[in-house]
mmCIF file of C-alpha atoms in Angstrom:
data_model
loop_
_atom_site.group_PDB
_atom_site.id
_atom_site.type_symbol
_atom_site.label_atom_id
_atom_site.label_comp_id
_atom_site.label_asym_id
_atom_site.label_seq_id
_atom_site.Cartn_x
_atom_site.Cartn_y
_atom_site.Cartn_z
ATOM 1 C CA MET A 30 0.000 0.000 0.000
ATOM 2 C CA ASN A 31 1.359 3.411 -0.960
ATOM 3 C CA PRO A 32 1.935 5.906 1.877
ATOM 4 C CA PRO A 33 -0.674 8.668 2.143
ATOM 5 C CA HIS A 34 -0.185 12.137 0.777
ATOM 6 C CA ALA A 35 -1.060 15.308 2.686
ATOM 7 C CA ARG A 36 -3.090 18.204 1.381
ATOM 8 C CA VAL A 37 -4.646 21.384 2.725
ATOM 9 C CA THR A 38 -8.359 20.799 2.168
ATOM 10 C CA THR A 39 -10.035 23.757 3.875
ATOM 11 C CA VAL A 40 -8.962 27.182 5.091
ATOM 12 C CA SER A 41 -10.774 29.896 7.024
ATOM 13 C CA ALA A 42 -10.014 33.321 8.455
ATOM 14 C CA TYR A 43 -11.722 35.448 11.079
ATOM 15 C CA LEU A 44 -11.198 39.194 10.696
ATOM 16 C CA PRO A 45 -13.108 41.185 13.350
ATOM 17 C CA ASP A 46 -15.684 43.612 11.993
ATOM 18 C CA THR A 47 -14.328 46.653 13.851
ATOM 19 C CA LEU A 48 -11.828 48.576 11.735
ATOM 20 C CA LEU A 49 -9.495 51.329 12.912
ATOM 21 C CA SER A 50 -8.401 53.602 10.082
ATOM 22 C CA THR A 51 -4.960 55.144 10.099
ATOM 23 C CA PRO A 52 -6.318 58.726 10.377
ATOM 24 C CA ASP A 53 -8.414 57.658 13.392
ATOM 25 C CA LEU A 54 -5.376 55.978 14.943
ATOM 26 C CA GLU A 55 -3.420 59.216 14.508
ATOM 27 C CA GLU A 56 -6.223 61.165 16.196
ATOM 28 C CA ARG A 57 -6.125 58.775 19.165
ATOM 29 C CA LEU A 58 -2.357 59.145 19.388
ATOM 30 C CA ALA A 59 -2.679 62.934 19.347
ATOM 31 C CA ALA A 60 -5.281 62.848 22.128
ATOM 32 C CA ARG A 61 -3.126 60.517 24.268
ATOM 33 C CA ASN A 62 0.044 62.545 23.673
ATOM 34 C CA PRO A 63 -0.873 66.266 23.689
ATOM 35 C CA HIS A 64 2.773 67.169 24.310
ATOM 36 C CA LEU A 65 3.716 65.838 20.852
ATOM 37 C CA ARG A 66 2.825 66.875 17.335
ATOM 38 C CA ILE A 67 1.681 63.652 15.690
ATOM 39 C CA PRO A 68 2.366 64.075 11.951
ATOM 40 C CA ARG A 69 -0.690 63.202 9.904
ATOM 41 C CA GLY A 70 -0.267 60.836 6.984
ATOM 42 C CA VAL A 71 3.188 59.559 7.900
ATOM 43 C CA ILE A 72 2.048 56.103 9.069
ATOM 44 C CA GLU A 73 0.162 55.342 5.860
ATOM 45 C CA ARG A 74 2.896 56.835 3.697
ATOM 46 C CA VAL A 75 5.626 54.756 5.378
ATOM 47 C CA THR A 76 3.686 51.488 5.776
ATOM 48 C CA GLY A 77 0.858 51.548 3.242
ATOM 49 C CA VAL A 78 -1.587 50.446 5.964
ATOM 50 C CA ARG A 79 -5.025 52.075 5.737
ATOM 51 C CA PHE A 80 -6.965 49.886 8.192
ATOM 52 C CA ARG A 81 -6.405 47.335 10.948
ATOM 53 C CA HIS A 82 -8.925 45.014 12.649
ATOM 54 C CA LEU A 83 -9.739 45.264 16.358
ATOM 55 C CA ALA A 84 -11.146 42.294 18.261
ATOM 56 C CA PRO A 85 -14.189 42.723 20.529
ATOM 57 C CA ALA A 86 -13.350 43.528 24.144
ATOM 58 C CA GLY A 87 -12.526 40.471 26.213
ATOM 59 C CA MET A 88 -11.481 38.217 23.335
ATOM 60 C CA MET A 89 -8.326 36.166 23.789
ATOM 61 C CA PRO A 90 -6.080 34.702 21.076
ATOM 62 C CA SER A 91 -7.784 31.323 21.525
ATOM 63 C CA ASP A 92 -11.189 32.947 20.874
ATOM 64 C CA LEU A 93 -9.933 34.372 17.584
ATOM 65 C CA ALA A 94 -8.538 30.960 16.633
ATOM 66 C CA VAL A 95 -11.792 29.226 17.587
ATOM 67 C CA ALA A 96 -13.858 31.676 15.513
ATOM 68 C CA ALA A 97 -11.857 30.668 12.436
ATOM 69 C CA ALA A 98 -11.639 26.972 13.337
ATOM 70 C CA GLY A 99 -15.357 26.663 14.058
ATOM 71 C CA ASP A 100 -16.213 28.159 10.677
ATOM 72 C CA LEU A 101 -13.686 25.857 9.006
ATOM 73 C CA LEU A 102 -15.124 22.712 10.594
ATOM 74 C CA ASP A 103 -18.662 23.741 9.643
ATOM 75 C CA ARG A 104 -17.725 24.324 6.011
ATOM 76 C CA ALA A 105 -15.702 21.109 5.849
ATOM 77 C CA GLY A 106 -18.561 19.079 7.321
ATOM 78 C CA ARG A 107 -16.357 17.954 10.202
ATOM 79 C CA ARG A 108 -17.062 17.657 13.916
ATOM 80 C CA PRO A 109 -14.720 19.043 16.591
ATOM 81 C CA THR A 110 -13.962 15.443 17.554
ATOM 82 C CA ASP A 111 -12.742 14.523 14.046
ATOM 83 C CA PRO A 112 -9.157 15.912 14.077
ATOM 84 C CA ASP A 113 -6.419 13.547 15.246
ATOM 85 C CA LEU A 114 -4.314 16.518 16.341
ATOM 86 C CA ILE A 115 -4.677 20.262 16.894
ATOM 87 C CA ILE A 116 -1.661 22.514 16.416
ATOM 88 C CA TYR A 117 -1.929 26.085 17.662
ATOM 89 C CA ALA A 118 0.483 28.211 15.631
ATOM 90 C CA GLY A 119 -0.123 31.817 16.674
ATOM 91 C CA VAL A 120 2.250 34.371 18.134
ATOM 92 C CA GLY A 121 -0.482 35.383 20.583
ATOM 93 C CA LEU A 122 -0.914 33.279 23.716
ATOM 94 C CA ASP A 123 -3.640 32.925 26.316
ATOM 95 C CA ALA A 124 -1.066 31.848 28.913
ATOM 96 C CA ILE A 125 2.606 30.978 29.284
ATOM 97 C CA GLU A 126 1.460 27.569 30.516
ATOM 98 C CA PRO A 127 -0.380 25.471 29.404
ATOM 99 C CA ALA A 128 -0.204 25.519 25.614
ATOM 100 C CA THR A 129 -2.854 27.760 24.061
ATOM 101 C CA ALA A 130 -3.842 24.755 21.923
ATOM 102 C CA HIS A 131 -5.560 23.381 25.046
ATOM 103 C CA MET A 132 -7.794 26.456 25.276
ATOM 104 C CA VAL A 133 -8.634 26.127 21.582
ATOM 105 C CA ALA A 134 -9.475 22.426 21.943
ATOM 106 C CA ALA A 135 -11.577 22.978 25.065
ATOM 107 C CA LYS A 136 -13.608 25.756 23.449
ATOM 108 C CA LEU A 137 -14.150 23.685 20.295
ATOM 109 C CA GLY A 138 -15.048 20.535 22.229
ATOM 110 C CA ALA A 139 -12.154 18.525 20.769
ATOM 111 C CA ARG A 140 -10.620 15.508 22.523
ATOM 112 C CA CYS A 141 -7.438 14.886 20.517
ATOM 113 C CA PRO A 142 -3.789 15.556 21.442
ATOM 114 C CA VAL A 143 -2.725 19.179 21.070
ATOM 115 C CA PHE A 144 0.382 21.323 21.183
ATOM 116 C CA ASP A 145 1.705 24.740 20.178
ATOM 117 C CA VAL A 146 4.191 25.535 17.405
ATOM 118 C CA ARG A 147 5.638 29.038 17.637
ATOM 119 C CA ASN A 148 8.062 30.657 15.223
ATOM 120 C CA ALA A 149 6.936 34.275 15.114
ATOM 121 C CA CYS A 150 4.998 34.961 11.895
ATOM 122 C CA ASN A 151 6.065 31.632 10.376
ATOM 123 C CA GLY A 152 4.166 29.523 12.910
ATOM 124 C CA VAL A 153 1.398 28.513 10.498
ATOM 125 C CA LEU A 154 3.850 27.727 7.689
ATOM 126 C CA ASN A 155 5.890 25.491 10.008
ATOM 127 C CA ALA A 156 2.732 23.847 11.358
ATOM 128 C CA ILE A 157 1.738 22.855 7.809
ATOM 129 C CA GLU A 158 5.188 21.315 7.292
ATOM 130 C CA LEU A 159 4.858 19.387 10.546
ATOM 131 C CA ALA A 160 1.299 18.258 9.784
ATOM 132 C CA GLU A 161 2.453 16.918 6.431
ATOM 133 C CA ALA A 162 5.242 14.907 8.073
ATOM 134 C CA LEU A 163 2.827 13.374 10.583
ATOM 135 C CA ILE A 164 0.339 12.466 7.859
ATOM 136 C CA VAL A 165 2.742 10.916 5.337
ATOM 137 C CA THR A 166 4.274 8.773 8.104
ATOM 138 C CA GLY A 167 0.826 7.538 9.102
ATOM 139 C CA ARG A 168 0.766 9.132 12.554
ATOM 140 C CA CYS A 169 -2.278 11.314 11.806
ATOM 141 C CA GLY A 170 -5.039 11.444 9.225
ATOM 142 C CA THR A 171 -6.502 14.876 9.988
ATOM 143 C CA VAL A 172 -4.656 17.819 11.545
ATOM 144 C CA LEU A 173 -6.350 21.093 12.485
ATOM 145 C CA ILE A 174 -4.043 24.113 12.546
ATOM 146 C CA ALA A 175 -5.385 27.196 14.323
ATOM 147 C CA CYS A 176 -3.983 30.638 14.989
ATOM 148 C CA GLY A 177 -5.195 33.670 16.912
ATOM 149 C CA GLU A 178 -3.522 37.072 16.966
ATOM 150 C CA LEU A 179 -4.522 39.765 19.465
ATOM 151 C CA ALA A 180 -1.803 41.965 18.028
ATOM 152 C CA SER A 181 -3.505 45.281 18.797
ATOM 153 C CA THR A 182 -2.245 44.907 22.370
ATOM 154 C CA ALA A 183 1.226 45.693 20.963
ATOM 155 C CA ILE A 184 0.168 49.132 19.694
ATOM 156 C CA ARG A 185 2.241 51.751 21.483
ATOM 157 C CA TRP A 186 -0.139 54.478 22.556
ATOM 158 C CA ASP A 187 1.967 56.479 25.027
ATOM 159 C CA LEU A 188 4.961 58.317 23.591
ATOM 160 C CA ALA A 189 7.611 60.414 25.279
ATOM 161 C CA SER A 190 9.162 61.938 22.174
ATOM 162 C CA ALA A 191 9.094 62.166 18.394
ATOM 163 C CA ALA A 192 11.773 59.462 18.353
ATOM 164 C CA ASP A 193 9.376 57.201 20.255
ATOM 165 C CA PHE A 194 6.751 57.771 17.569
ATOM 166 C CA THR A 195 9.166 56.814 14.803
ATOM 167 C CA ALA A 196 10.272 53.678 16.648
ATOM 168 C CA ALA A 197 6.653 52.705 17.316
ATOM 169 C CA ILE A 198 5.492 52.826 13.674
ATOM 170 C CA PRO A 199 5.758 49.022 13.178
ATOM 171 C CA SER A 200 3.300 48.588 16.060
ATOM 172 C CA TYR A 201 0.750 50.737 14.213
ATOM 173 C CA THR A 202 0.530 48.203 11.369
ATOM 174 C CA VAL A 203 -0.663 45.174 13.348
ATOM 175 C CA SER A 204 -4.157 43.721 13.296
ATOM 176 C CA ASP A 205 -6.274 41.256 15.281
ATOM 177 C CA SER A 206 -7.170 38.078 13.407
ATOM 178 C CA GLY A 207 -7.798 34.355 13.505
ATOM 179 C CA ALA A 208 -7.078 31.636 10.959
ATOM 180 C CA ALA A 209 -7.431 27.883 10.590
ATOM 181 C CA LEU A 210 -6.484 25.191 8.098
ATOM 182 C CA LEU A 211 -7.358 21.523 7.795
ATOM 183 C CA VAL A 212 -4.567 19.236 6.573
ATOM 184 C CA GLU A 213 -5.766 15.748 5.654
ATOM 185 C CA ALA A 214 -4.478 12.491 4.213
ATOM 186 C CA GLY A 215 -5.317 11.862 0.581
ATOM 187 C CA THR A 216 -4.460 9.693 -2.381
ATOM 188 C CA THR A 217 -2.988 12.529 -4.461
ATOM 189 C CA PRO A 218 -0.289 15.027 -3.469
ATOM 190 C CA GLY A 219 -1.441 18.403 -2.220
ATOM 191 C CA ILE A 220 1.583 19.687 -0.313
ATOM 192 C CA LEU A 221 4.176 19.314 -3.056
ATOM 193 C CA GLY A 222 7.333 20.666 -1.473
ATOM 194 C CA HIS A 223 8.815 23.173 0.916
ATOM 195 C CA HIS A 224 12.102 24.796 1.785
ATOM 196 C CA ALA A 225 12.894 26.484 5.105
ATOM 197 C CA LEU A 226 15.812 28.692 6.078
ATOM 198 C CA ALA A 227 17.030 30.892 8.908
ATOM 199 C CA VAL A 228 19.605 33.559 9.741
ATOM 200 C CA SER A 229 19.495 33.309 13.514
ATOM 201 C CA SER A 230 22.384 35.741 13.990
ATOM 202 C CA ALA A 231 19.883 38.487 13.094
ATOM 203 C CA TYR A 232 17.449 37.615 15.895
ATOM 204 C CA GLN A 233 17.729 41.089 17.436
ATOM 205 C CA ALA A 234 16.537 42.782 14.230
ATOM 206 C CA ALA A 235 12.894 42.325 15.278
ATOM 207 C CA ILE A 236 12.301 41.340 18.866
ATOM 208 C CA VAL A 237 9.886 41.453 21.787
ATOM 209 C CA PRO A 238 12.342 40.724 24.600
ATOM 210 C CA LEU A 239 11.868 39.489 28.127
ATOM 211 C CA VAL A 240 13.524 42.053 30.383
ATOM 212 C CA ARG A 241 14.780 41.481 33.923
ATOM 213 C CA THR A 242 13.303 43.796 36.543
ATOM 214 C CA GLY A 243 15.083 45.229 39.542
ATOM 215 C CA SER A 244 13.291 42.780 41.831
ATOM 216 C CA GLY A 245 14.675 39.786 39.940
ATOM 217 C CA GLY A 246 11.516 39.124 37.964
ATOM 218 C CA MET A 247 10.826 39.365 34.252
ATOM 219 C CA ARG A 248 8.566 41.556 32.157
ATOM 220 C CA VAL A 249 7.723 41.735 28.473
ATOM 221 C CA GLY A 250 9.666 44.488 26.737
ATOM 222 C CA ARG A 251 8.667 46.652 23.800
ATOM 223 C CA PHE A 252 8.546 45.397 20.240
ATOM 224 C CA THR A 253 11.499 46.889 18.359
ATOM 225 C CA VAL A 254 12.489 46.558 14.702
ATOM 226 C CA ASP A 255 15.789 47.399 13.004
ATOM 227 C CA SER A 256 14.528 47.540 9.434
ATOM 228 C CA LEU A 257 17.978 47.908 7.879
ATOM 229 C CA GLN A 258 19.392 44.870 9.703
ATOM 230 C CA LEU A 259 16.282 42.865 8.861
ATOM 231 C CA ALA A 260 16.434 43.730 5.162
ATOM 232 C CA ALA A 261 20.176 43.023 4.990
ATOM 233 C CA ALA A 262 19.740 39.572 6.540
ATOM 234 C CA ILE A 263 17.006 38.690 4.035
ATOM 235 C CA ARG A 264 19.088 39.960 1.101
ATOM 236 C CA ASN A 265 22.066 37.873 2.217
ATOM 237 C CA LEU A 266 20.011 34.711 1.705
ATOM 238 C CA GLY A 267 19.959 35.321 -2.031
ATOM 239 C CA PRO A 268 16.851 35.349 -4.233
ATOM 240 C CA ALA A 269 17.083 31.764 -5.522
ATOM 241 C CA VAL A 270 16.205 30.105 -2.194
ATOM 242 C CA TRP A 271 12.608 31.310 -2.343
ATOM 243 C CA GLU A 272 11.932 29.560 -5.648
ATOM 244 C CA LYS A 273 13.592 26.257 -4.710
ATOM 245 C CA PRO A 274 10.394 24.180 -4.148
ATOM 246 C CA LEU A 275 9.031 25.442 -7.465
ATOM 247 C CA ALA A 276 12.225 24.641 -9.353
ATOM 248 C CA GLU A 277 12.201 21.108 -7.931
ATOM 249 C CA HIS A 278 8.804 20.568 -9.588
ATOM 250 C CA GLY A 279 9.644 22.271 -12.854
ATOM 251 C CA VAL A 280 7.359 25.261 -12.356
ATOM 252 C CA GLY A 281 7.893 28.993 -11.994
ATOM 253 C CA TRP A 282 6.086 31.918 -10.412
ATOM 254 C CA ASP A 283 4.023 32.448 -13.571
ATOM 255 C CA ASP A 284 2.555 28.935 -13.249
ATOM 256 C CA LEU A 285 0.905 29.812 -9.934
ATOM 257 C CA ALA A 286 -2.673 30.950 -9.483
ATOM 258 C CA ALA A 287 -1.686 32.965 -6.412
ATOM 259 C CA ILE A 288 1.203 33.744 -4.093
ATOM 260 C CA CYS A 289 0.515 34.155 -0.383
ATOM 261 C CA LEU A 290 3.334 36.225 1.098
ATOM 262 C CA HIS A 291 3.798 37.569 4.610
ATOM 263 C CA GLN A 292 3.443 41.362 4.652
ATOM 264 C CA THR A 293 4.635 43.881 7.235
ATOM 265 C CA SER A 294 4.331 46.989 5.049
ATOM 266 C CA ARG A 295 3.584 47.845 1.429
ATOM 267 C CA PRO A 296 7.119 49.161 0.728
ATOM 268 C CA ALA A 297 8.680 46.032 2.273
ATOM 269 C CA LEU A 298 6.405 43.853 0.135
ATOM 270 C CA GLN A 299 7.414 45.646 -3.051
ATOM 271 C CA THR A 300 11.110 45.529 -2.146
ATOM 272 C CA PHE A 301 10.995 41.796 -1.457
ATOM 273 C CA CYS A 302 9.154 41.050 -4.698
ATOM 274 C CA GLN A 303 11.738 43.004 -6.689
ATOM 275 C CA TYR A 304 14.643 41.298 -4.909
ATOM 276 C CA ALA A 305 13.242 37.743 -5.193
ATOM 277 C CA ASP A 306 11.759 38.285 -8.680
ATOM 278 C CA VAL A 307 8.281 37.455 -7.355
ATOM 279 C CA PRO A 308 5.516 38.862 -9.602
ATOM 280 C CA LEU A 309 3.627 41.362 -7.446
ATOM 281 C CA GLU A 310 0.474 40.928 -9.531
ATOM 282 C CA LYS A 311 0.244 37.304 -8.321
ATOM 283 C CA VAL A 312 0.488 38.241 -4.630
ATOM 284 C CA GLU A 313 -2.615 38.327 -2.430
ATOM 285 C CA ILE A 314 -2.255 41.788 -0.893
ATOM 286 C CA THR A 315 -3.665 42.138 2.613
ATOM 287 C CA ILE A 316 -1.403 44.743 4.212
ATOM 288 C CA THR A 317 -3.280 47.772 2.843
ATOM 289 C CA ASP A 318 -6.819 47.072 4.046
ATOM 290 C CA HIS A 319 -6.177 44.552 6.838
ATOM 291 C CA GLY A 320 -2.775 45.445 8.281
ATOM 292 C CA ASN A 321 -0.121 43.010 9.446
ATOM 293 C CA LEU A 322 -2.056 39.846 10.345
ATOM 294 C CA VAL A 323 1.018 38.298 12.011
ATOM 295 C CA ALA A 324 1.046 34.471 11.812
ATOM 296 C CA ALA A 325 -2.501 34.433 10.401
ATOM 297 C CA THR A 326 -1.375 36.246 7.239
ATOM 298 C CA LEU A 327 -0.769 33.315 4.877
ATOM 299 C CA ALA A 328 -3.950 31.461 5.834
ATOM 300 C CA ALA A 329 -6.025 34.653 5.579
ATOM 301 C CA GLN A 330 -4.634 35.307 2.108
ATOM 302 C CA LEU A 331 -5.315 31.732 0.995
ATOM 303 C CA ALA A 332 -8.861 31.991 2.363
ATOM 304 C CA ALA A 333 -9.426 35.239 0.465
ATOM 305 C CA ALA A 334 -8.050 33.786 -2.780
ATOM 306 C CA THR A 335 -10.161 30.632 -2.628
ATOM 307 C CA THR A 336 -13.331 32.469 -1.582
ATOM 308 C CA ALA A 337 -12.973 34.937 -4.460
ATOM 309 C CA GLY A 338 -12.339 32.150 -6.959
ATOM 310 C CA ARG A 339 -8.803 33.280 -7.772
ATOM 311 C CA VAL A 340 -7.645 29.838 -6.606
ATOM 312 C CA ARG A 341 -9.643 26.820 -7.769
ATOM 313 C CA SER A 342 -9.303 23.069 -7.418
ATOM 314 C CA GLY A 343 -6.083 21.875 -9.045
ATOM 315 C CA ASP A 344 -4.381 25.285 -9.004
ATOM 316 C CA LEU A 345 -0.822 25.757 -7.761
ATOM 317 C CA VAL A 346 -0.216 28.174 -4.876
ATOM 318 C CA ALA A 347 2.960 29.244 -3.081
ATOM 319 C CA LEU A 348 3.073 30.274 0.569
ATOM 320 C CA ILE A 349 6.111 32.431 1.354
ATOM 321 C CA GLY A 350 6.907 33.043 5.001
ATOM 322 C CA LEU A 351 9.082 35.792 6.466
ATOM 323 C CA ALA A 352 9.457 36.120 10.214
ATOM 324 C CA SER A 353 11.494 37.551 13.045
ATOM 325 C CA GLY A 354 14.465 35.400 13.873
ATOM 326 C CA ILE A 355 14.967 35.691 11.034
ATOM 327 C CA SER A 356 13.347 32.720 9.378
ATOM 328 C CA GLY A 357 11.769 32.197 6.013
ATOM 329 C CA GLY A 358 10.461 29.544 3.716
ATOM 330 C CA THR A 359 8.399 28.671 0.678
ATOM 331 C CA LEU A 360 5.741 25.968 0.509
ATOM 332 C CA LEU A 361 4.237 24.823 -2.792
ATOM 333 C CA LEU A 362 0.779 23.284 -2.732
ATOM 334 C CA ARG A 363 -1.881 22.170 -5.149
ATOM 335 C CA TRP A 364 -5.369 23.237 -4.108
#
């Protein structure tokens, strides 16, 4: 008997209805920081972000994940007890311990084993790779991947200086979101290939550190980004690595129905596409109207592409991950 193949069969995203426009965000910043002149239009000009989603009060990352996962199970005709494994792959956590996957499973009513996979914004991409390995080796038949991002809690509202405002701009791009994917065993290949890479020496380029306090405890520090160091580390990888899974299957970017690509800003997206020779017109663009969806980005883009009919059964799709660390990777799948 031939070993099973793995394929992504269903995808869903939950984007909260409440939107915060960039002009409204600037007005809030001005009201919170009357001692500063908040320049209007700079955030959108620098990042390209027009809107970000805000979760309802009281929601936790697991709630955002469950909103997406519940919709996914309904549309797939599956029960919460059907998955053999649940992997939670978000940056956002409900608790340091236990794994947030337990909260997701409990709220769904699932009874299978669960665990978390965290790798900044590449968590979902890595979870798909892991799910495939478990399926093709016969360990699992159905794996539910879920992700919840309460990223708006990272927005820096209180500023001491103009320099603080400039440093905080990356925090003004983030958005609350949930996403879920179902990876199942099948008789034909769906996940065709993937290639992962890392430049761990650049881990300080984008970091939310744990900082020691004077009393010997620890607290979560501020999110900081060194854009120049981050871009240099990505450039040093070379453009060819991103196309490796495609080249191994004799296809190129033009053969794809869509490219799902992690997005932190519109200028960064355009720069990466030019550097890696990725056709921008194939990319599902979410950064402008939805902000940085963190680890939910790739799944949300795939959900949008399939819902709109831009990706149909049998089409080829690439998922390209970029994350703090830095880590990256490309996954080629057939829908």
